[in-house]
PDB file of C-alpha atoms in Angstrom:
ATOM      1  CA  UNK E1379      22.182  23.449 -16.870  1.00 42.00           C
ATOM      2  CA  UNK E1380      19.351  25.647 -18.637  1.00 47.00           C
ATOM      3  CA  UNK E1381      16.227  23.299 -17.319  1.00 47.00           C
ATOM      4  CA  UNK E1382      17.981  23.416 -14.106  1.00 50.00           C
ATOM      5  CA  UNK E1383      17.782  27.073 -14.082  1.00 52.00           C
ATOM      6  CA  UNK E1384      14.140  27.231 -15.093  1.00 54.00           C
ATOM      7  CA  UNK E1385      13.094  25.020 -12.428  1.00 55.00           C
ATOM      8  CA  UNK E1386      14.847  27.003  -9.881  1.00 61.00           C
ATOM      9  CA  UNK E1387      13.666  30.448 -11.198  1.00 64.00           C
ATOM     10  CA  UNK E1388      11.543  32.964  -9.434  1.00 77.00           C
ATOM     11  CA  UNK E1389       8.959  31.528  -6.921  1.00 84.00           C
ATOM     12  CA  UNK E1390       8.928  27.900  -7.977  1.00 88.00           C
ATOM     13  CA  UNK E1391      11.097  26.396  -5.507  1.00 90.00           C
ATOM     14  CA  UNK E1392       9.275  28.190  -2.619  1.00 91.00           C
ATOM     15  CA  UNK E1393       5.975  27.126  -3.929  1.00 93.00           C
ATOM     16  CA  UNK E1394       7.238  23.312  -4.239  1.00 93.00           C
ATOM     17  CA  UNK E1395       8.528  23.458  -0.950  1.00 94.00           C
ATOM     18  CA  UNK E1396       4.911  24.735   0.315  1.00 96.00           C
ATOM     19  CA  UNK E1397       3.571  21.849  -1.359  1.00 97.00           C
ATOM     20  CA  UNK E1398       5.746  19.299  -0.038  1.00 95.00           C
ATOM     21  CA  UNK E1399       5.178  20.877   3.828  1.00 97.00           C
ATOM     22  CA  UNK E1400       1.549  20.802   3.153  1.00 97.00           C
ATOM     23  CA  UNK E1401       1.535  17.378   1.504  1.00 96.00           C
ATOM     24  CA  UNK E1402       3.452  16.081   4.644  1.00 96.00           C
ATOM     25  CA  UNK E1403       1.113  17.357   6.990  1.00 97.00           C
ATOM     26  CA  UNK E1404      -1.861  16.563   5.401  1.00 97.00           C
ATOM     27  CA  UNK E1405      -0.571  12.771   6.435  1.00 96.00           C
ATOM     28  CA  UNK E1406      -0.141  13.822   9.746  1.00 96.00           C
ATOM     29  CA  UNK E1407      -3.664  15.595  10.230  1.00 95.00           C
ATOM     30  CA  UNK E1408      -5.300  12.364   8.453  1.00 96.00           C
ATOM     31  CA  UNK E1409      -3.747  10.352  11.036  1.00 95.00           C
ATOM     32  CA  UNK E1410      -4.959  12.358  13.918  1.00 92.00           C
ATOM     33  CA  UNK E1411      -8.500  12.291  12.364  1.00 92.00           C
ATOM     34  CA  UNK E1412      -8.354   8.519  11.776  1.00 93.00           C
ATOM     35  CA  UNK E1413      -7.502   8.074  15.669  1.00 90.00           C
ATOM     36  CA  UNK E1414      -9.616  10.563  17.116  1.00 87.00           C
ATOM     37  CA  UNK E1415     -11.749   8.031  19.074  1.00 85.00           C
ATOM     38  CA  UNK E1416      -8.623   6.046  20.026  1.00 86.00           C
ATOM     39  CA  UNK E1417      -8.346   5.576  23.667  1.00 83.00           C
ATOM     40  CA  UNK E1418      -4.817   7.246  25.150  1.00 82.00           C
ATOM     41  CA  UNK E1419      -4.547   8.568  21.629  1.00 84.00           C
ATOM     42  CA  UNK E1420      -2.152  11.855  21.429  1.00 85.00           C
ATOM     43  CA  UNK E1421      -2.240  13.609  18.254  1.00 88.00           C
ATOM     44  CA  UNK E1422       1.011  15.135  16.547  1.00 91.00           C
ATOM     45  CA  UNK E1423       1.517  18.219  14.143  1.00 93.00           C
ATOM     46  CA  UNK E1424       4.129  20.550  13.091  1.00 95.00           C
ATOM     47  CA  UNK E1425       3.828  24.484  12.907  1.00 94.00           C
ATOM     48  CA  UNK E1426       2.818  25.952   9.725  1.00 95.00           C
ATOM     49  CA  UNK E1427       4.001  29.427  11.234  1.00 94.00           C
ATOM     50  CA  UNK E1428       7.567  28.000  11.953  1.00 95.00           C
ATOM     51  CA  UNK E1429       7.560  26.304   8.636  1.00 96.00           C
ATOM     52  CA  UNK E1430       6.826  29.616   6.823  1.00 96.00           C
ATOM     53  CA  UNK E1431       9.230  31.614   8.896  1.00 96.00           C
ATOM     54  CA  UNK E1432      11.807  28.932   7.858  1.00 96.00           C
ATOM     55  CA  UNK E1433      10.856  29.326   4.205  1.00 94.00           C
ATOM     56  CA  UNK E1434      11.138  33.156   4.293  1.00 94.00           C
ATOM     57  CA  UNK E1435      14.159  32.948   5.709  1.00 94.00           C
ATOM     58  CA  UNK E1436      15.409  30.494   2.578  1.00 92.00           C
ATOM     59  CA  UNK E1437      14.004  32.725   0.081  1.00 90.00           C
ATOM     60  CA  UNK E1438      16.059  36.104   1.686  1.00 91.00           C
ATOM     61  CA  UNK E1439      19.165  33.812   1.887  1.00 90.00           C
ATOM     62  CA  UNK E1440      18.736  32.899  -1.819  1.00 87.00           C
ATOM     63  CA  UNK E1441      17.920  36.657  -2.345  1.00 86.00           C
ATOM     64  CA  UNK E1442      21.328  37.657  -1.041  1.00 88.00           C
ATOM     65  CA  UNK E1443      23.396  34.767  -2.315  1.00 85.00           C
ATOM     66  CA  UNK E1444      21.880  35.387  -6.108  1.00 81.00           C
ATOM     67  CA  UNK E1445      19.812  38.227  -6.462  1.00 76.00           C
ATOM     68  CA  UNK E1446      16.834  36.104  -5.973  1.00 64.00           C
ATOM     69  CA  UNK E1447      15.738  35.263  -9.366  1.00 69.00           C
ATOM     70  CA  UNK E1448      17.320  31.411  -9.654  1.00 72.00           C
ATOM     71  CA  UNK E1449      18.946  29.034  -7.467  1.00 74.00           C
ATOM     72  CA  UNK E1450      17.929  26.509  -5.051  1.00 80.00           C
ATOM     73  CA  UNK E1451      16.260  26.924  -2.001  1.00 85.00           C
ATOM     74  CA  UNK E1452      18.103  25.665   1.364  1.00 88.00           C
ATOM     75  CA  UNK E1453      15.824  25.350   4.075  1.00 91.00           C
ATOM     76  CA  UNK E1454      17.333  25.256   7.381  1.00 93.00           C
ATOM     77  CA  UNK E1455      16.708  22.265   9.460  1.00 94.00           C
ATOM     78  CA  UNK E1456      14.780  22.785  12.640  1.00 94.00           C
ATOM     79  CA  UNK E1457      13.549  20.739  15.304  1.00 94.00           C
ATOM     80  CA  UNK E1458      10.037  19.562  12.853  1.00 94.00           C
ATOM     81  CA  UNK E1459      11.824  19.985   9.437  1.00 94.00           C
ATOM     82  CA  UNK E1460      14.498  18.738   7.615  1.00 94.00           C
ATOM     83  CA  UNK E1461      15.181  19.379   3.911  1.00 93.00           C
ATOM     84  CA  UNK E1462      16.655  15.949   2.027  1.00 92.00           C
ATOM     85  CA  UNK E1463      19.032  16.108  -0.839  1.00 87.00           C
ATOM     86  CA  UNK E1464      16.510  15.771  -3.300  1.00 83.00           C
ATOM     87  CA  UNK E1465      14.517  18.619  -1.882  1.00 84.00           C
ATOM     88  CA  UNK E1466      11.859  16.490  -0.324  1.00 89.00           C
ATOM     89  CA  UNK E1467      11.072  17.549   3.253  1.00 92.00           C
ATOM     90  CA  UNK E1468      10.889  15.253   6.613  1.00 94.00           C
ATOM     91  CA  UNK E1469       8.785  16.221   9.100  1.00 95.00           C
ATOM     92  CA  UNK E1470       9.243  15.655  12.744  1.00 94.00           C
ATOM     93  CA  UNK E1471       5.832  16.150  14.600  1.00 94.00           C
ATOM     94  CA  UNK E1472       5.688  16.923  17.915  1.00 90.00           C
ATOM     95  CA  UNK E1473       2.725  17.128  20.726  1.00 83.00           C
ATOM     96  CA  UNK E1474       0.957  20.145  20.722  1.00 72.00           C
ATOM     97  CA  UNK E1475       0.823  21.663  24.102  1.00 57.00           C
ATOM     98  CA  UNK E1476      -2.637  22.064  25.820  1.00 58.00           C
ATOM     99  CA  UNK E1477      -5.821  20.808  25.318  1.00 58.00           C
ATOM    100  CA  UNK E1478      -8.356  18.823  27.514  1.00 56.00           C
ATOM    101  CA  UNK E1479      -8.115  14.796  28.196  1.00 54.00           C
ATOM    102  CA  UNK E1480     -11.439  13.358  27.666  1.00 56.00           C
ATOM    103  CA  UNK E1481     -12.940  10.496  29.748  1.00 53.00           C
ATOM    104  CA  UNK E1482     -10.813   7.981  27.369  1.00 51.00           C
ATOM    105  CA  UNK E1483      -7.572  10.128  28.126  1.00 54.00           C
ATOM    106  CA  UNK E1484      -7.699  11.045  24.329  1.00 58.00           C
ATOM    107  CA  UNK E1485      -6.270  14.688  23.639  1.00 55.00           C
ATOM    108  CA  UNK E1486      -7.839  15.081  20.512  1.00 64.00           C
ATOM    109  CA  UNK E1487     -10.046  18.033  19.582  1.00 82.00           C
ATOM    110  CA  UNK E1488     -11.864  17.017  16.451  1.00 83.00           C
ATOM    111  CA  UNK E1489     -13.116  20.962  15.584  1.00 86.00           C
ATOM    112  CA  UNK E1490      -9.502  22.093  15.590  1.00 88.00           C
ATOM    113  CA  UNK E1491      -8.086  19.222  13.729  1.00 90.00           C
ATOM    114  CA  UNK E1492     -10.897  19.917  11.062  1.00 93.00           C
ATOM    115  CA  UNK E1493      -9.724  23.276  11.126  1.00 93.00           C
ATOM    116  CA  UNK E1494      -6.506  22.413  10.630  1.00 94.00           C
ATOM    117  CA  UNK E1495      -7.097  20.115   7.793  1.00 96.00           C
ATOM    118  CA  UNK E1496      -9.165  22.796   5.715  1.00 97.00           C
ATOM    119  CA  UNK E1497      -6.334  25.622   6.401  1.00 97.00           C
ATOM    120  CA  UNK E1498      -3.436  22.951   5.229  1.00 97.00           C
ATOM    121  CA  UNK E1499      -5.867  22.092   2.432  1.00 97.00           C
ATOM    122  CA  UNK E1500      -6.151  25.539   1.280  1.00 97.00           C
ATOM    123  CA  UNK E1501      -2.449  26.455   1.307  1.00 97.00           C
ATOM    124  CA  UNK E1502      -1.713  23.192  -0.867  1.00 97.00           C
ATOM    125  CA  UNK E1503      -4.399  24.674  -3.280  1.00 98.00           C
ATOM    126  CA  UNK E1504      -2.952  28.223  -3.461  1.00 97.00           C
ATOM    127  CA  UNK E1505       0.440  27.166  -3.952  1.00 96.00           C
ATOM    128  CA  UNK E1506      -0.381  24.646  -6.455  1.00 96.00           C
ATOM    129  CA  UNK E1507      -2.466  27.102  -8.501  1.00 96.00           C
ATOM    130  CA  UNK E1508       0.392  29.717  -8.393  1.00 95.00           C
ATOM    131  CA  UNK E1509       2.870  27.216  -9.313  1.00 93.00           C
ATOM    132  CA  UNK E1510       0.910  25.809 -12.304  1.00 93.00           C
ATOM    133  CA  UNK E1511       0.594  29.456 -13.315  1.00 92.00           C
ATOM    134  CA  UNK E1512       4.086  30.451 -13.329  1.00 87.00           C
ATOM    135  CA  UNK E1513       4.830  26.936 -14.794  1.00 84.00           C
ATOM    136  CA  UNK E1514       2.285  27.950 -17.613  1.00 86.00           C
ATOM    137  CA  UNK E1515       4.127  31.066 -18.337  1.00 83.00           C
ATOM    138  CA  UNK E1516       7.603  29.462 -18.747  1.00 79.00           C
ATOM    139  CA  UNK E1517       5.937  26.850 -20.909  1.00 81.00           C
ATOM    140  CA  UNK E1518       4.114  29.514 -23.009  1.00 83.00           C
ATOM    141  CA  UNK E1519       7.647  31.569 -23.282  1.00 79.00           C
ATOM    142  CA  UNK E1520       9.343  28.337 -24.418  1.00 78.00           C
ATOM    143  CA  UNK E1521       6.907  27.525 -26.914  1.00 80.00           C
ATOM    144  CA  UNK E1522       6.922  30.901 -28.400  1.00 74.00           C
ATOM    145  CA  UNK E1523      10.655  31.038 -28.696  1.00 65.00           C
ATOM    146  CA  UNK E1524      10.501  27.550 -30.336  1.00 58.00           C
ATOM    147  CA  UNK E1525       8.181  28.846 -33.192  1.00 55.00           C
TER     148      UNK E1525
END
């Protein structure tokens, strides 16, 4: 019970959800890059903006239900995103609208895809650094209390 409250305290659940999303999206982006020169390949992706909105709604709902300092984070199911029982995320990517078909009927835009890769990596890194700092504070508090 106590450990469950610690792992669901403060910003930890939101940071974990952000890392899960970025991790799953990284796989999609890597797949798009790997198939960049594949004829007739149509890249897929999910919207980080939509995830951020759903995450913000989940944080607001948790604040209303528990005062915001503890509790599980329930992320609403969308067309692109589903939270599983253990908290993991399943992404359902879709084909981005727009773009120009190349001579091989490939709709990939390498520059845009590389930009997405960097932005996604930064999102993961920031969430991981913040999570590490929060977890470090909790670990230090437990260590001082035990001493």
